[in-house]
Coordinates of C-alpha atoms in Angstrom, one line a residue:
Chain C
M1 CA -6.2 -14.3 35.3
E2 CA -7.9 -11.4 37.2
L3 CA -9.4 -8.8 35.0
Q4 CA -7.7 -6.0 36.8
T5 CA -4.3 -7.8 36.4
L6 CA -4.8 -8.1 32.7
K7 CA -5.8 -4.4 32.4
E8 CA -2.6 -3.6 34.3
Q9 CA -0.5 -5.7 31.9
A10 CA -2.1 -3.9 28.9
R11 CA -1.2 -0.6 30.5
Q12 CA 2.4 -1.7 30.9
V13 CA 2.6 -3.0 27.3
R14 CA 1.3 0.4 26.1
R15 CA 4.1 2.1 28.1
D16 CA 6.6 -0.4 26.5
V17 CA 5.2 0.6 23.0
I18 CA 5.8 4.3 23.7
Q19 CA 9.3 3.8 25.2
M20 CA 10.4 1.4 22.4
T21 CA 9.2 3.6 19.5
A22 CA 10.5 6.8 21.2
G23 CA 13.8 5.1 21.9
A24 CA 14.2 3.8 18.3
G25 CA 13.0 7.0 16.8
S26 CA 10.7 5.0 14.5
G27 CA 8.1 2.2 14.5
H28 CA 4.3 2.0 14.5
P29 CA 2.7 3.1 17.8
G30 CA -0.9 3.7 16.5
G31 CA -1.7 0.1 15.3
S32 CA 0.2 -1.3 18.3
L33 CA -1.9 0.5 20.8
S34 CA -5.1 -0.6 19.1
C35 CA -4.4 -4.4 19.4
T36 CA -2.9 -4.3 22.9
E37 CA -5.9 -5.9 24.7
A38 CA -6.1 -8.7 22.2
L39 CA -2.4 -9.5 22.6
V40 CA -2.4 -9.4 26.4
A41 CA -5.6 -11.5 26.6
L42 CA -4.0 -14.1 24.3
Y43 CA -0.7 -14.4 26.0
F44 CA -1.8 -14.1 29.6
D45 CA -5.2 -15.8 29.6
V46 CA -6.0 -17.7 26.5
M47 CA -3.1 -19.4 24.8
N48 CA -1.3 -22.5 26.1
V49 CA 2.3 -21.1 25.9
D50 CA 5.2 -21.3 28.4
P51 CA 8.3 -19.1 28.2
R52 CA 10.2 -21.8 30.0
D53 CA 9.3 -24.3 27.3
E54 CA 8.9 -22.0 24.3
K55 CA 9.4 -24.6 21.6
N56 CA 7.0 -27.2 23.0
P57 CA 5.6 -28.7 19.8
D58 CA 2.1 -28.9 21.3
R59 CA 1.9 -25.2 22.3
D60 CA -0.7 -22.9 20.8
R61 CA 0.6 -20.6 18.0
F62 CA 0.3 -16.9 17.4
V63 CA 1.0 -15.0 14.2
L64 CA 1.0 -11.2 14.2
S65 CA -0.1 -10.9 10.6
K66 CA -0.1 -7.1 10.9
G67 CA 3.6 -7.4 11.7
H68 CA 4.2 -3.6 12.0
A69 CA 2.4 -3.8 15.4
A70 CA 5.7 -5.5 16.6
P71 CA 6.1 -3.1 19.5
A72 CA 2.9 -4.4 21.1
L73 CA 3.9 -8.0 20.5
Y74 CA 7.4 -7.4 21.9
G75 CA 6.0 -5.7 25.0
T76 CA 3.6 -8.5 25.6
L77 CA 6.3 -11.2 25.1
C78 CA 8.6 -9.4 27.4
E79 CA 5.9 -8.9 30.2
R80 CA 5.1 -12.7 29.8
G81 CA 8.7 -13.5 30.4
F82 CA 10.0 -14.6 27.0
F83 CA 13.0 -12.3 27.2
P84 CA 14.4 -9.7 29.7
R85 CA 13.2 -6.1 29.8
E86 CA 16.7 -5.0 28.9
E87 CA 16.1 -6.2 25.3
L88 CA 13.3 -3.7 24.8
K89 CA 15.9 -0.9 24.5
S90 CA 17.5 -2.6 21.5
F91 CA 14.3 -2.3 19.4
R92 CA 15.2 -1.7 15.7
Q93 CA 18.9 -1.5 16.5
L94 CA 21.7 -3.4 14.8
H95 CA 21.9 -7.1 15.9
S96 CA 18.7 -6.8 18.0
I97 CA 16.4 -9.7 18.6
L98 CA 13.6 -7.1 18.2
Q99 CA 13.7 -6.4 14.5
G100 CA 11.4 -3.7 12.9
H101 CA 9.0 -6.6 12.1
P102 CA 8.8 -9.9 14.0
D103 CA 11.6 -12.4 13.1
V104 CA 11.1 -16.0 14.1
K105 CA 14.8 -16.7 13.9
K106 CA 15.7 -14.0 16.3
C107 CA 13.0 -13.3 18.8
P108 CA 11.9 -15.9 21.5
G109 CA 8.2 -16.6 21.4
V110 CA 7.7 -15.5 17.8
D111 CA 6.1 -18.2 15.7
A112 CA 6.4 -16.6 12.2
S113 CA 8.2 -13.8 10.5
T114 CA 5.7 -11.2 9.3
G115 CA 5.5 -7.7 7.9
S116 CA 4.6 -8.5 4.3
L117 CA 0.9 -8.0 4.7
G118 CA -1.5 -10.8 4.0
Q119 CA 1.1 -13.5 4.6
G120 CA 0.6 -14.0 8.3
I121 CA -3.0 -15.2 8.1
S122 CA -2.0 -17.6 5.3
I123 CA 0.9 -19.0 7.4
A124 CA -1.5 -19.3 10.4
T125 CA -3.9 -21.2 8.2
G126 CA -1.1 -23.6 7.3
M127 CA -0.3 -24.0 11.0
A128 CA -3.9 -24.9 11.7
L129 CA -4.0 -27.3 8.8
G130 CA -0.7 -28.9 9.9
A131 CA -2.1 -29.3 13.4
K132 CA -5.2 -31.0 12.1
H133 CA -3.0 -33.2 9.8
L134 CA -1.0 -34.3 12.8
G135 CA -4.0 -34.7 15.1
K136 CA -2.7 -32.1 17.5
K137 CA -5.0 -30.0 19.8
T138 CA -2.9 -26.9 19.0
R139 CA -5.0 -23.7 18.5
V140 CA -3.7 -21.0 16.2
Y141 CA -4.4 -17.3 16.6
T142 CA -3.6 -14.5 14.2
I143 CA -4.2 -10.7 14.3
I144 CA -4.8 -9.0 11.0
G145 CA -5.3 -5.4 10.2
D146 CA -8.2 -3.7 8.4
G147 CA -5.9 -2.1 5.8
E148 CA -4.3 -5.5 5.5
S149 CA -7.6 -7.0 4.5
Q150 CA -7.3 -5.2 1.2
E151 CA -4.7 -7.9 0.3
G152 CA -6.1 -10.7 -1.8
L153 CA -4.1 -13.2 0.1
V154 CA -6.2 -12.6 3.2
W155 CA -9.2 -13.9 1.3
E156 CA -7.3 -16.8 -0.3
A157 CA -6.4 -17.9 3.2
S158 CA -9.9 -17.4 4.4
M159 CA -11.3 -19.6 1.6
A160 CA -8.8 -22.3 2.5
A161 CA -9.6 -22.1 6.2
A162 CA -13.3 -22.7 5.6
H163 CA -12.6 -25.4 3.0
Y164 CA -10.5 -27.4 5.4
K165 CA -12.9 -26.7 8.3
L166 CA -10.2 -25.2 10.4
D167 CA -12.1 -24.7 13.7
N168 CA -8.7 -24.6 15.5
L169 CA -8.0 -21.2 13.8
T170 CA -9.0 -17.8 15.2
V171 CA -8.6 -14.7 13.0
I172 CA -8.8 -11.5 14.9
L173 CA -9.4 -8.3 13.0
D174 CA -8.0 -5.1 14.6
H175 CA -10.5 -2.8 13.0
N176 CA -9.3 0.7 13.9
G177 CA -10.5 2.2 10.6
L178 CA -7.2 3.9 9.7
Q179 CA -4.3 3.1 7.5
I180 CA -1.2 5.0 6.2
D181 CA -2.9 7.1 3.6
G182 CA -6.1 7.8 5.5
S183 CA -9.3 6.0 6.6
N184 CA -10.1 2.6 5.1
D185 CA -13.0 4.3 3.3
E186 CA -10.8 6.9 1.8
V187 CA -8.1 4.5 0.7
M188 CA -10.1 1.3 -0.3
S189 CA -13.4 0.7 1.3
L190 CA -13.8 -2.7 3.0
G191 CA -17.5 -2.5 2.6
D192 CA -19.4 -4.7 5.0
I193 CA -16.4 -6.5 6.5
K194 CA -18.6 -8.6 8.8
A195 CA -20.8 -9.8 5.9
K196 CA -17.7 -10.6 3.9
A197 CA -16.2 -12.7 6.8
L198 CA -19.6 -14.5 7.2
A199 CA -19.8 -15.1 3.4
F200 CA -16.3 -16.7 3.5
G201 CA -17.5 -19.3 6.0
Y202 CA -16.2 -17.9 9.3
D203 CA -18.1 -18.1 12.6
V204 CA -18.1 -14.4 13.3
I205 CA -18.1 -12.6 16.7
E206 CA -18.2 -8.9 16.7
V207 CA -16.8 -7.0 19.7
A208 CA -18.3 -3.6 20.2
D209 CA -15.2 -2.3 22.0
G210 CA -12.1 -4.2 21.1
N211 CA -10.1 -2.2 23.7
D212 CA -12.3 -3.4 26.5
M213 CA -10.5 -6.3 28.1
Q214 CA -13.6 -8.1 29.4
Q215 CA -15.3 -8.0 25.9
V216 CA -12.1 -9.2 24.3
L217 CA -11.8 -12.1 26.8
D218 CA -15.5 -13.1 26.3
A219 CA -14.9 -13.3 22.5
L220 CA -11.7 -15.3 22.8
H221 CA -13.2 -17.7 25.3
A222 CA -16.4 -18.3 23.3
P223 CA -16.9 -22.0 22.5
V224 CA -15.6 -23.3 19.2
C225 CA -18.2 -23.7 16.4
P226 CA -17.3 -27.2 15.1
G227 CA -16.1 -27.2 11.5
K228 CA -15.8 -23.4 11.2
P229 CA -12.8 -21.1 11.6
R230 CA -13.5 -18.2 14.1
Y231 CA -13.3 -14.6 13.1
I232 CA -13.4 -12.0 15.9
L233 CA -14.1 -8.5 14.6
L234 CA -12.6 -6.1 17.2
N235 CA -13.8 -2.5 16.8
T236 CA -10.8 -0.6 18.1
V237 CA -9.2 2.8 18.4
K238 CA -5.9 3.5 16.7
G239 CA -3.5 5.0 19.2
K240 CA -5.7 3.9 22.2
G241 CA -4.7 5.2 25.6
V242 CA -2.7 8.2 24.4
S243 CA -4.9 11.2 24.0
F244 CA -3.1 12.9 21.1
M245 CA -2.6 9.7 19.2
E246 CA -6.2 8.4 19.4
N247 CA -7.9 8.2 16.0
Q248 CA -5.1 10.1 14.4
V249 CA -3.9 8.7 11.1
G250 CA -0.5 10.4 11.4
W251 CA 0.5 8.1 14.2
H252 CA 0.5 5.0 12.1
G253 CA 4.3 4.9 11.5
K254 CA 5.8 7.8 13.5
A255 CA 7.6 7.7 16.7
P256 CA 6.8 10.2 19.5
S257 CA 9.4 12.8 20.4
A258 CA 11.0 12.8 23.9
E259 CA 8.4 15.4 25.1
Q260 CA 5.5 13.5 23.5
A261 CA 6.7 10.2 25.0
E262 CA 6.9 11.9 28.4
Q263 CA 3.3 13.1 28.1
A264 CA 2.1 9.7 26.8
L265 CA 3.7 7.9 29.7
K266 CA 2.1 10.3 32.2
E267 CA -1.3 9.5 30.7
L268 CA -0.4 5.8 31.0
E269 CA 0.5 5.9 34.6
G270 CA -1.6 3.6 36.9
Chain R
M1 CA 16.7 -44.4 -25.7
E2 CA 13.8 -44.3 -23.3
K3 CA 12.2 -41.0 -22.9
K4 CA 10.4 -39.7 -19.9
A5 CA 9.4 -36.2 -18.8
V6 CA 11.2 -35.0 -15.7
R7 CA 7.9 -33.9 -14.2
V8 CA 6.7 -37.5 -14.3
A9 CA 9.7 -38.6 -12.3
Y10 CA 8.9 -35.8 -9.8
G11 CA 5.5 -37.3 -9.1
E12 CA 6.9 -40.8 -8.7
A13 CA 9.8 -39.7 -6.6
L14 CA 7.4 -38.0 -4.1
C15 CA 5.6 -41.3 -3.6
K16 CA 8.9 -43.1 -3.1
I17 CA 10.1 -40.7 -0.4
A18 CA 6.7 -40.5 1.3
A19 CA 6.7 -44.3 1.8
T20 CA 9.5 -44.0 4.4
N21 CA 9.0 -40.4 5.6
E22 CA 5.7 -39.7 7.3
K23 CA 6.4 -35.9 7.4
I24 CA 6.1 -35.5 3.6
V25 CA 2.9 -33.7 2.5
V26 CA 2.2 -32.4 -1.0
L27 CA 0.3 -29.2 -1.9
D28 CA -0.8 -28.2 -5.4
A29 CA -2.8 -25.4 -6.9
D30 CA -5.2 -27.2 -9.2
L31 CA -2.5 -28.5 -11.4
A32 CA -2.0 -32.0 -10.0
S33 CA -2.5 -33.7 -13.3
A34 CA 0.1 -31.4 -14.9
T35 CA 2.8 -31.1 -12.3
M36 CA 2.3 -34.9 -11.7
T37 CA 1.6 -34.6 -8.0
G38 CA -1.6 -36.4 -9.1
T39 CA 0.5 -39.6 -8.8
F40 CA 1.0 -38.8 -5.2
K41 CA -2.6 -37.8 -4.6
K42 CA -3.7 -41.2 -5.8
E43 CA -1.4 -43.1 -3.5
Y44 CA -1.6 -40.8 -0.5
P45 CA -4.9 -38.9 -0.7
H46 CA -4.7 -37.9 3.0
R47 CA -1.3 -36.3 2.6
F48 CA -2.3 -34.3 -0.4
Y49 CA -3.8 -30.8 -0.1
D50 CA -5.2 -29.0 -3.0
C51 CA -5.1 -25.2 -2.5
G52 CA -7.2 -24.3 -5.5
I53 CA -6.0 -21.7 -7.9
A54 CA -4.3 -19.6 -5.2
E55 CA -0.6 -20.1 -5.5
A56 CA 0.4 -17.4 -3.0
N57 CA -1.7 -19.0 -0.3
M58 CA -0.3 -22.4 -1.2
V59 CA 3.2 -21.3 -0.4
D60 CA 2.4 -19.6 2.9
M61 CA 0.2 -22.5 4.0
A62 CA 3.2 -24.7 3.3
A63 CA 5.3 -22.4 5.4
G64 CA 2.8 -22.7 8.3
M65 CA 2.7 -26.5 7.9
S66 CA 6.5 -26.7 8.0
T67 CA 6.5 -25.0 11.4
M68 CA 4.4 -27.9 12.7
G69 CA 7.2 -30.4 11.8
L70 CA 5.9 -31.4 8.3
I71 CA 7.9 -31.3 5.1
P72 CA 5.6 -29.8 2.5
F73 CA 6.4 -30.0 -1.2
C74 CA 4.5 -27.3 -3.2
S75 CA 3.9 -27.7 -6.9
T76 CA 2.7 -25.4 -9.6
F77 CA 4.1 -24.1 -12.9
A78 CA 7.5 -22.5 -12.8
V79 CA 6.2 -19.3 -14.3
F80 CA 4.3 -18.7 -11.0
A81 CA 7.7 -18.5 -9.2
G82 CA 7.1 -14.8 -10.1
R83 CA 3.5 -14.8 -8.9
N84 CA 4.2 -16.1 -5.4
Y85 CA 7.7 -14.7 -5.1
D86 CA 6.9 -12.6 -2.0
Q87 CA 5.6 -15.7 -0.3
I88 CA 8.7 -17.7 -1.2
R89 CA 11.0 -14.8 -0.1
N90 CA 9.3 -13.6 3.1
G91 CA 7.1 -16.5 4.0
V92 CA 9.7 -19.3 3.5
C93 CA 13.3 -18.2 2.8
Y94 CA 13.5 -15.3 5.3
P95 CA 12.6 -17.5 8.2
K96 CA 14.5 -20.5 6.6
F97 CA 11.4 -22.7 6.8
N98 CA 11.6 -26.3 5.5
V99 CA 9.5 -26.0 2.4
K100 CA 10.2 -27.5 -1.1
F101 CA 9.1 -26.2 -4.4
G102 CA 8.7 -28.6 -7.3
F103 CA 7.8 -26.2 -10.1
S104 CA 7.2 -27.8 -13.5
H105 CA 6.7 -26.7 -17.2
A106 CA 9.9 -24.6 -17.1
G107 CA 11.5 -23.1 -20.1
I108 CA 10.4 -22.8 -23.7
T109 CA 9.9 -26.6 -24.2
L110 CA 6.6 -26.1 -22.4
G111 CA 5.5 -25.5 -26.0
E112 CA 2.1 -24.5 -27.2
D113 CA 0.8 -22.7 -24.2
G114 CA 3.1 -19.9 -25.2
G115 CA 5.2 -17.1 -23.7
S116 CA 2.8 -16.3 -20.9
H117 CA 3.5 -19.7 -19.5
Q118 CA 7.1 -20.3 -20.4
A119 CA 9.3 -19.5 -17.3
V120 CA 12.7 -18.3 -18.6
E121 CA 13.5 -16.3 -15.4
D122 CA 12.8 -18.7 -12.5
I123 CA 16.4 -19.8 -11.9
A124 CA 17.5 -16.2 -11.6
L125 CA 14.7 -15.5 -9.2
M126 CA 15.4 -18.5 -7.0
R127 CA 19.2 -18.4 -6.9
V128 CA 19.3 -14.8 -5.5
L129 CA 17.4 -15.9 -2.4
P130 CA 19.6 -16.5 0.6
G131 CA 19.5 -20.1 1.8
M132 CA 17.7 -21.4 -1.2
T133 CA 19.0 -24.6 -2.8
V134 CA 18.3 -24.7 -6.6
F135 CA 18.1 -28.0 -8.5
V136 CA 17.6 -28.3 -12.2
P137 CA 17.5 -32.1 -12.9
S138 CA 18.6 -33.1 -16.4
D139 CA 16.6 -36.3 -16.7
A140 CA 14.1 -38.5 -14.8
N141 CA 16.8 -40.4 -12.9
E142 CA 18.4 -37.2 -11.7
C143 CA 15.0 -35.9 -10.7
Y144 CA 14.6 -38.8 -8.3
Q145 CA 17.9 -38.0 -6.8
C146 CA 17.0 -34.3 -6.4
V147 CA 13.7 -35.0 -4.7
E148 CA 15.4 -37.4 -2.3
A149 CA 18.1 -34.9 -1.6
A150 CA 15.5 -32.1 -1.1
A151 CA 13.7 -34.0 1.6
K152 CA 17.0 -34.4 3.5
I153 CA 17.9 -30.7 3.3
N154 CA 16.6 -28.7 6.3
G155 CA 15.5 -25.5 4.4
P156 CA 14.0 -24.2 1.2
V157 CA 14.7 -26.1 -2.0
Y158 CA 13.6 -25.3 -5.6
I159 CA 13.3 -28.1 -8.1
R160 CA 12.8 -27.0 -11.7
T161 CA 11.3 -29.6 -14.0
A162 CA 10.3 -29.8 -17.6
R163 CA 7.2 -30.9 -19.3
L164 CA 8.8 -32.4 -22.5
P165 CA 9.7 -36.1 -22.4
S166 CA 13.5 -36.3 -22.7
P167 CA 16.1 -39.1 -22.8
V168 CA 16.7 -41.1 -19.5
Y169 CA 20.4 -41.6 -19.0
D170 CA 22.0 -44.1 -16.6
P171 CA 22.0 -42.7 -13.1
Q172 CA 25.3 -41.1 -11.9
P173 CA 26.5 -40.8 -8.4
F174 CA 24.7 -37.7 -6.9
E175 CA 26.0 -35.2 -4.5
V176 CA 24.3 -31.9 -3.8
G177 CA 26.3 -29.0 -5.2
K178 CA 28.5 -31.2 -7.5
G179 CA 28.6 -31.0 -11.3
I180 CA 28.9 -34.1 -13.5
V181 CA 31.4 -34.4 -16.3
L182 CA 29.5 -36.1 -19.1
R183 CA 32.3 -35.9 -21.6
D184 CA 35.9 -34.9 -21.2
G185 CA 37.5 -32.6 -23.8
R186 CA 40.3 -30.1 -24.3
D187 CA 39.4 -27.6 -27.1
A188 CA 36.4 -26.0 -25.3
V189 CA 33.9 -26.7 -22.6
L190 CA 30.1 -26.5 -22.7
F191 CA 28.4 -26.2 -19.3
T192 CA 24.7 -27.1 -19.2
C193 CA 21.8 -27.8 -17.0
G194 CA 18.3 -29.4 -17.2
I195 CA 17.1 -31.2 -20.3
M196 CA 19.5 -29.2 -22.5
K197 CA 21.9 -32.1 -21.6
E198 CA 20.6 -34.0 -24.7
H199 CA 21.4 -31.2 -27.0
A200 CA 24.8 -30.5 -25.4
L201 CA 25.8 -34.1 -26.0
E202 CA 24.6 -34.0 -29.6
T203 CA 26.6 -30.8 -30.1
A204 CA 29.7 -32.6 -28.8
E205 CA 29.1 -35.5 -31.2
I206 CA 28.8 -33.1 -34.2
L207 CA 31.9 -31.2 -33.2
A208 CA 33.9 -34.4 -32.6
G209 CA 33.2 -35.3 -36.3
E210 CA 34.9 -32.0 -37.2
G211 CA 37.9 -32.6 -35.1
I212 CA 36.8 -30.4 -32.2
D213 CA 37.1 -31.9 -28.7
L214 CA 34.3 -30.4 -26.6
A215 CA 34.0 -31.2 -22.9
V216 CA 30.4 -31.3 -21.6
V217 CA 29.7 -30.7 -17.9
S218 CA 26.1 -30.8 -16.4
F219 CA 25.0 -29.1 -13.2
H220 CA 22.0 -30.4 -11.4
T221 CA 22.6 -28.0 -8.6
I222 CA 22.8 -24.3 -9.5
K223 CA 23.0 -23.3 -5.9
P224 CA 25.2 -24.1 -4.1
F225 CA 27.2 -24.1 -7.3
D226 CA 30.3 -26.3 -8.0
D227 CA 32.6 -23.4 -8.5
L228 CA 35.7 -25.7 -8.3
L229 CA 34.6 -28.0 -11.2
A230 CA 33.7 -25.0 -13.3
R231 CA 37.1 -23.4 -12.7
E232 CA 38.9 -26.6 -13.4
Y233 CA 37.3 -27.0 -16.8
A234 CA 37.5 -23.3 -17.6
A235 CA 41.3 -23.3 -16.9
K236 CA 41.7 -26.5 -18.8
C237 CA 39.7 -25.7 -21.9
R238 CA 40.0 -21.9 -21.8
K239 CA 37.1 -21.4 -24.2
V240 CA 33.9 -21.6 -22.2
F241 CA 30.2 -21.9 -23.3
T242 CA 27.1 -22.2 -21.3
L243 CA 23.8 -23.7 -22.5
E244 CA 20.4 -23.4 -20.8
E245 CA 16.7 -23.2 -21.5
H246 CA 16.5 -20.0 -19.5
S247 CA 17.3 -16.4 -20.0
V248 CA 21.0 -15.7 -20.5
I249 CA 20.5 -13.2 -17.7
G250 CA 20.7 -14.5 -14.2
G251 CA 20.7 -18.3 -14.9
L252 CA 23.4 -20.9 -15.3
G253 CA 25.5 -18.7 -17.6
D254 CA 25.8 -15.9 -15.0
T255 CA 26.4 -18.5 -12.3
V256 CA 29.3 -20.0 -14.3
A257 CA 30.6 -16.5 -15.1
S258 CA 30.7 -15.6 -11.4
A259 CA 32.6 -18.8 -10.6
I260 CA 35.3 -18.6 -13.3
I261 CA 36.0 -14.9 -13.6
G262 CA 39.7 -14.4 -13.2
H263 CA 40.6 -18.1 -13.7
G264 CA 42.4 -18.0 -17.1
V265 CA 39.4 -18.0 -19.4
E266 CA 40.2 -17.0 -23.0
S267 CA 36.6 -16.6 -24.2
F268 CA 33.1 -16.9 -22.6
H269 CA 29.7 -17.1 -24.4
K270 CA 26.3 -17.8 -23.0
I271 CA 23.8 -19.7 -25.1
G272 CA 20.1 -19.5 -24.0
I273 CA 17.1 -17.3 -24.3
N274 CA 18.4 -13.9 -25.3
D275 CA 16.4 -11.5 -23.1
V276 CA 13.1 -12.2 -24.8
F277 CA 9.9 -14.0 -23.9
G278 CA 8.9 -17.2 -25.6
Q279 CA 5.9 -17.9 -27.8
S280 CA 3.6 -20.8 -28.9
G281 CA 4.9 -23.6 -31.0
K282 CA 5.9 -27.3 -30.9
P283 CA 8.8 -27.8 -28.5
A284 CA 11.1 -28.9 -31.4
D285 CA 10.2 -25.9 -33.4
L286 CA 10.8 -23.6 -30.5
L287 CA 14.2 -25.1 -29.8
K288 CA 15.1 -24.3 -33.4
E289 CA 13.6 -20.8 -33.3
Y290 CA 15.9 -19.9 -30.3
G291 CA 19.0 -21.7 -31.7
L292 CA 19.0 -24.5 -29.1
T293 CA 19.3 -27.6 -31.3
G294 CA 22.6 -29.6 -31.5
P295 CA 23.5 -28.4 -35.1
Q296 CA 22.8 -24.8 -34.2
I297 CA 24.7 -24.9 -31.0
A298 CA 27.6 -26.5 -32.8
E299 CA 27.7 -23.8 -35.4
N300 CA 27.4 -21.1 -32.7
I301 CA 30.4 -22.6 -30.8
K302 CA 32.5 -23.0 -34.0
S303 CA 31.9 -19.3 -34.8
H304 CA 33.7 -18.4 -31.6
L305 CA 36.6 -20.8 -31.9

């Protein structure tokens, strides 16, 4: 897809994130805005998925391991045609298909229920292993958080992905540097995360600007390294695209007020 | 009578169902020789995945594999039902994924490894999860039936197995969620599950010798529970006892209590592990220590009649 079109989609998803969280009065805008390019690139340019045949057993799979970024996933799925725009208004409301965290039973296009951090990457690893077992060409993608990488399960899954040579698995780190209680370094330092990923047996690609669509596309389209799972380290900005949210830890799990949403949407106009 | 550990039957049963169902795969966490999935590994090496000593990852990998259309059976020690509880809850039960858990070495009859390894809370943990089926097979033959049934259920299933060799009884007709009347009686009823069946039947023999007619009913399925059979016997015998190798909190006893409350019961007593952890010892010594041998159970019941 044209680069400009993808950038336009990302801008629209960001607007969806603001409207959804403002409408619900809760949710996680900061970490949604940091992984928007990755989601749009996956659903519009990289993955083999089709909203008209959403359960096709041979489709590629995606797991949002950092499940709190659900608004960005819902915006992307909606723009891609998995459900009508009307649904976005029901985000976090009673009986909505758009639960606070992604629910595979309720939302079309969602491949795993996530939100309990560390589990998504492990489920994605199982999907990749299952695909290999069945001789399918399915590729599996997952986005994890940097704070999430403090969970031991992330590393258990990584060890298994390398052990079973899951070169059909791509783990994408949304490294915005912030988590609920502060920066990663204040809360629990990740140390040299790239060296850690390499040591666990990943084929690692670091992206200098994980909010630059072209750079994200280049990484996602890089040829597979046979026998090795892929790890894409995206250096991103939390709250990207909204001036007063960028790099602000306070916007992890807080919804914008009506006035703030209005300003954010103005900034996100084409 | 022939004796065989329920866990041994579990390994054999996996091989049996795998022969006719290509979707079956087995995952273990470096305990294949203990949970007896090693039997399966030997026969189907390409359908066996060792996950290393990483039980949480095993469960979520199984969740992922199930979404590809496979039917994964995960095995480890029952005590780790607590360790990977979040994965069982959120990774498998919340999305209703088709994953089976065959957890072995449950209860105090695990023996010498001690209280750190003796699961006396796993039934409670599993039965509270929406959509989970909970099996506690009482012998090797019933374990075969539970494994076969688990493969046919589209959703999460927990199968609790024991390490200790126990008597193998003639197979009974098996239906998920239905209890089995092992012995009719009218003075009191003893509801049991798992390998405590042997001790329940011994208890009934002892009491029969003293003129007390004890009914014995065994439940291989704790969830969905056979409320109707429990009520029928509670109403008929009026004095109700439960027996399990599990905490008296949250296990079979509480399952029965919920089923029969308000159905004409005169007295109700739970026999099991009384809100304590276990300890090291020979299985026979441990059963005695916790009052779970036939003569002790018989005395216990008599004291309430």
